Amino acid sequence: MKVAYWPGCVSRGFTPELHGAMELVAPKVGLELAELDRANCCGAGVIAEHNQELADTLNARTFAMAQAQDGAELMMNICSTCQGAQSECQERLDASSEYREMINDTLAAENLRYEKGVTNKNFLWVLVEDIGLDKLGSLVKRRLDGLRIAPFYGCYIIRPTDRLGYHAHPERDTYLEQVIEVIGAESVAYTGSHKCCGFPVITMNKKTSLTQAGRHLGDAIDAGADALVTPCPLCHLNLDLQQPEAQKFVNRDLGIPVLHFPQLIGLALGLEPKELGMGKHVVSTKQVAAKVTALAATA
Amino acid sequence: MPNYTLNIRRYSPESGEPAHWEKFEVEMEGHRPVLDAILYARNKVDGSIGIRCSCQAAICGSCGVRINGNPALACNTLLRDAVATAEDGITIDIEPMGNMPVIKDLIVDMDAVHWKKVQRVVPWLIPAGEPPEREYVVPHEAMVDVTQTMACIHCGVCVSDCLSMEADPDFVGPAASAKAYRFVGDPRDAATKDRLVHLAEDPSGIYDCTHCFKCVEVCPKGVAPMNQIMRLRRRATGDFQIKDRNNGYRHEKAFVNIIEKWGTLHEAKLLPDSYGEGLLGKLNPEAQKNLIGSAPTAIRGVLSGKVAPIKVLHHHKLPDQKKVKDIYEKIHGRDERIELNLYIVGEDADALEESAAVAVTEEGTS
Ligand code: SF4
Ligand code: SF4
Ligand code: FES
């Protein structure tokens, strides 16, 4: 299946291991990635906060590029924040033909045009809804038996439900748990899985921000998790890159690795921790990597 | 008639006993609200169950509780919907709302948290000069703009689960912020700038919202408090250039400028840019402290091999960055910001037609 692929900024900037992992995993699950390398930042909600029309136009530009990709069945992202910020703009663009025309008038300068109703999905959704859990299960080369993984979604991919297609897909907020189980690992329940990592206020109120990150990490540790997994690179920044700093705000030692969602899939598909960029995290992934490499190949 | 099991969290401070769960069996039609079932249990089984309610029609805002972990109005949630979200498919968990102290069972202290925060935003009109002899004449559009915030019934459901408030109890919070926009957006109010300065300078003000969408998701009245907070920020930065000490203004400006210049985000530039105006710009003392505080973060990024040192300084421009710049120029050049509030305009005809078409096919196939 060919998809118009929008990796987002962070996955190529501060978390390059995410983009790298996705490129390795894609062919293994039958995805052909047509990268939108001329597209712009989704705005992460900040541009919309500054000027809605600007954010809507910039994202309509990306959608139009995706729609112009020959043979692409849908647009795919690998960032919860891109998903949320883009879905918000899409909701407005799709709601009013008059508004859409005004935006398309701006895009006409580039010979681009957005037609209502682009399908834009995070890799997590594509994996469960378009590739399917049965297929995924059959592709597993290394069941992650004994690995205890705590899911962390990121707000932008679970709320608000009416904007994010939960009416048609009511189980979207349980996909991480489902995938974790299918690849043989154990999904760990803890209070923070559907809460906020705190990233949006990291430069404005560090205490509010890292108290949130620190608590969720601590709860996952207390629940016995070996690692967290997240489909959002911004969550990854607060949970991994900032983890040493977060310890100060919750007055305890942390030290739990945080995997990007495609990395976890890659491990189950037989890829090695090193090629998935797991050496590039701030919190060491060594113990998880050792556990995984000790597992025998299933097929 | 179906049978429902209510699992109610009981707590009475004067008893000296810790909080505990207690189950009640209720026979009732599924289209009846959860509140009816709670009242049935109170009237028939245990008269000491504490629950606050009045209108039973989602108007008075007094019956906020958590149902299976989600905050909602008990009178506005049907039993059959509640049971659908029950973990075991049978038992409906009912607890008091969060972020507020419990007075008894399902009753929380709204005065101690919610109303105190509402008072903080000066929830009344501050007119310029003497009121007119007859009514104020206000443009229709201006009042339509604030109707969304006026729909608030002060139930505290959004306050219950606000994720910033969980981490910072001082946060002004969703409901009070929506109330603040009620007056900031009112053309009769003369204190617009003062209101915004207070909310922007307060470390627990509008820049303390972590943009988690919880309040948008749970509000039973469609107030979308987070959207109102974003509008407050937009007015504070865009209309009044309030350069707050929390770096809200700088963060927004730096982010928007980076995308204009480069097309994609350059995190390594964002940190210094959002704390001061450019690396070489003058930093205010608070910003300097923050920047130094985050230096270890950037260094950690380089050391872990995440970011090559060269990447910290160098960032590729998009191939057709000029086009992004043109979009910026056109939109910034407009006389006013264009905003499409779906709460007010609704979806237009072609969107509606399509959803009607979907409904038709669904019926056709079932
Ligand atoms: S904003 Fe909504 S949830 Fe919050 S107090 Fe008002 S009506 Fe209740
Ligand atoms: S979006 Fe902001 S105000 Fe709303 S619940 Fe989240 S942190 Fe609180
Ligand atoms: S009883 Fe009035 S809102 Fe529920």
XYZ file of C-alpha atoms and ligand atoms in Angstrom, chain B residues 158 161-165 171 173-174 208-216 225-226 229, ligand 2:
29
model
C -13.739 20.502 33.080
C -9.968 16.573 35.057
C -7.846 19.515 33.938
C -4.393 18.000 33.544
C -2.460 21.211 34.194
C -4.401 21.745 37.394
C -3.644 27.116 37.544
C -8.113 26.544 34.859
C -10.535 25.973 32.004
C 0.033 27.319 32.139
C -2.479 25.385 29.994
C -0.883 22.270 28.552
C -3.241 22.079 25.567
C -4.454 18.594 26.497
C -8.030 18.909 25.105
C -9.496 17.317 28.261
C -11.812 20.245 28.912
C -12.895 20.314 25.266
C -12.509 26.153 27.297
C -9.116 25.403 25.731
C -7.610 30.075 26.241
S -6.572 22.075 27.694
Fe -5.688 23.397 29.278
S -7.419 24.119 30.488
Fe -8.149 22.393 29.240
S -7.966 20.627 30.612
Fe -6.047 20.731 29.412
S -4.629 21.970 30.659
Fe -6.697 22.264 31.490
